[in-house]
């Protein structure tokens, strides 16, 4: 799996987790979902993605 695909999978999983937390734990977890979306937008403009840096250290190329 390429690094780009791994980042997409990771982002999707995090969105599912944040929506589940919003539904079943506390409504304020929607801020977590908004943070994920904002991070995706900023990484598209800047090219800096913390998740890509972390996944790159795990061997994704």
Rosetta silent file (secondary structure, phi, psi, omega in degrees, C-alpha in Angstrom):
SEQUENCE: XXXXXXXXXXXXXXXXXXXXXXXXXXXXXXXXXXXXXXXXXXXXXXXXXXXXXXXXXXXXX
SCORE:     score description
SCORE:     0.000 S_00000001
   1 L     0.000  136.577  179.780    0.000    0.000    0.000 S_00000001
   2 L   -77.994  163.530  179.091    1.323    3.427   -0.880 S_00000001
   3 H   -61.390  -41.228 -179.021    1.701    6.215    1.659 S_00000001
   4 H   -62.547  -42.912  177.710   -1.053    8.243   -0.012 S_00000001
   5 H   -66.894  -37.828  178.656   -3.512    5.348    0.202 S_00000001
   6 H   -63.917  -38.918  177.894   -2.528    4.667    3.815 S_00000001
   7 H   -64.806  -40.749  178.771   -3.243    8.309    4.703 S_00000001
   8 H   -64.378  -43.031  177.898   -6.665    8.086    3.057 S_00000001
   9 H   -62.926  -44.624  179.664   -7.491    4.885    4.946 S_00000001
  10 H   -61.002  -45.115  179.743   -6.297    6.425    8.210 S_00000001
  11 H   -62.752  -41.571  178.355   -8.367    9.589    7.635 S_00000001
  12 H   -63.480  -42.750  177.759  -11.456    7.530    6.837 S_00000001
  13 H   -62.881  -42.708 -179.571  -11.063    5.412    9.947 S_00000001
  14 H   -64.466  -36.609  177.186  -10.594    8.512   12.099 S_00000001
  15 H   -66.878  -43.820  176.518  -13.760   10.065   10.661 S_00000001
  16 H   -59.489  -43.716  179.730  -15.740    6.893   11.371 S_00000001
  17 H   -62.935  -44.105 -177.427  -14.374    6.819   14.929 S_00000001
  18 H   -67.671  -36.591  176.773  -15.173   10.476   15.530 S_00000001
  19 H   -67.517  -40.816  177.348  -18.733   10.101   14.219 S_00000001
  20 H   -62.212  -42.461  178.058  -19.239    7.026   16.414 S_00000001
  21 H   -64.076  -37.661  178.697  -17.932    8.927   19.429 S_00000001
  22 H   -63.992  -41.449 -177.876  -20.270   11.814   18.613 S_00000001
  23 H   -73.278  -46.440 -169.056  -23.270    9.498   18.430 S_00000001
  24 H  -101.849  -14.209 -176.942  -22.552    7.193   21.353 S_00000001
  25 L  -111.687  -63.672 -177.370  -20.355    9.137   23.784 S_00000001
  26 L  -158.889  136.872 -178.158  -20.857   12.899   23.626 S_00000001
  27 H   -60.314  -23.334 -178.841  -22.082   15.363   20.991 S_00000001
  28 H   -71.830   -6.655  175.286  -19.012   17.581   21.421 S_00000001
  29 H   -69.363   -7.045  175.456  -16.884   14.976   19.645 S_00000001
  30 H   -63.196  -23.275  176.010  -18.051   16.616   16.397 S_00000001
  31 H   -63.273  -33.278  176.879  -15.142   19.021   17.015 S_00000001
  32 H   -64.279  -42.191  177.271  -12.837   16.057   16.444 S_00000001
  33 H   -62.898  -43.088  178.348  -14.489   15.461   13.059 S_00000001
  34 H   -63.510  -38.287  177.220  -14.068   19.141   12.172 S_00000001
  35 H   -62.087  -42.439  178.834  -10.400   18.990   13.175 S_00000001
  36 H   -62.476  -44.918  178.328   -9.840   16.026   10.861 S_00000001
  37 H   -62.433  -42.424  178.823  -11.506   17.869    7.986 S_00000001
  38 H   -63.932  -38.259  178.621   -9.482   21.021    8.630 S_00000001
  39 H   -66.311  -38.652  177.174   -6.285   18.975    8.694 S_00000001
  40 H   -63.933  -40.936  179.401   -7.159   17.381    5.348 S_00000001
  41 H   -66.280  -47.290 -178.379   -7.781   20.805    3.813 S_00000001
  42 H   -65.367  -34.414  179.293   -4.566   22.350    5.146 S_00000001
  43 H   -69.099  -29.323  176.992   -2.520   19.360    3.983 S_00000001
  44 H   -67.356  -35.490 -178.293   -3.913   19.784    0.466 S_00000001
  45 H   -84.995  -37.194 -173.684   -2.704   23.400    0.382 S_00000001
  46 H   -98.523  -23.369 -176.001    0.581   23.106    2.289 S_00000001
  47 L    82.683   -1.937  178.980    1.702   19.560    1.525 S_00000001
  48 L   -97.077  121.657  179.212    2.378   18.992    5.239 S_00000001
  49 L  -133.660  111.946  179.478    0.493   16.054    6.726 S_00000001
  50 H   -58.336  -37.531  179.466    1.340   14.818   10.224 S_00000001
  51 H   -64.019  -38.592  178.217   -0.310   11.457    9.520 S_00000001
  52 H   -65.017  -38.820  177.488    1.884   10.977    6.434 S_00000001
  53 H   -62.970  -43.807 -179.124    4.981   11.706    8.498 S_00000001
  54 H   -68.342  -46.458  179.240    3.975    9.164   11.128 S_00000001
  55 H   -65.955  -31.370  175.918    2.919    6.503    8.609 S_00000001
  56 H   -63.176  -33.639  177.321    6.127    7.088    6.658 S_00000001
  57 H   -71.899  -19.238  176.132    8.097    6.129    9.762 S_00000001
  58 L   -87.356    1.519  173.114    6.159    2.852    9.828 S_00000001
  59 L   105.506    1.287  176.466    7.515    1.977    6.398 S_00000001
  60 L   -72.767  138.367 -177.380    4.827    3.139    3.970 S_00000001
  61 L  -118.579    0.000    0.000    6.390    4.505    0.778 S_00000001
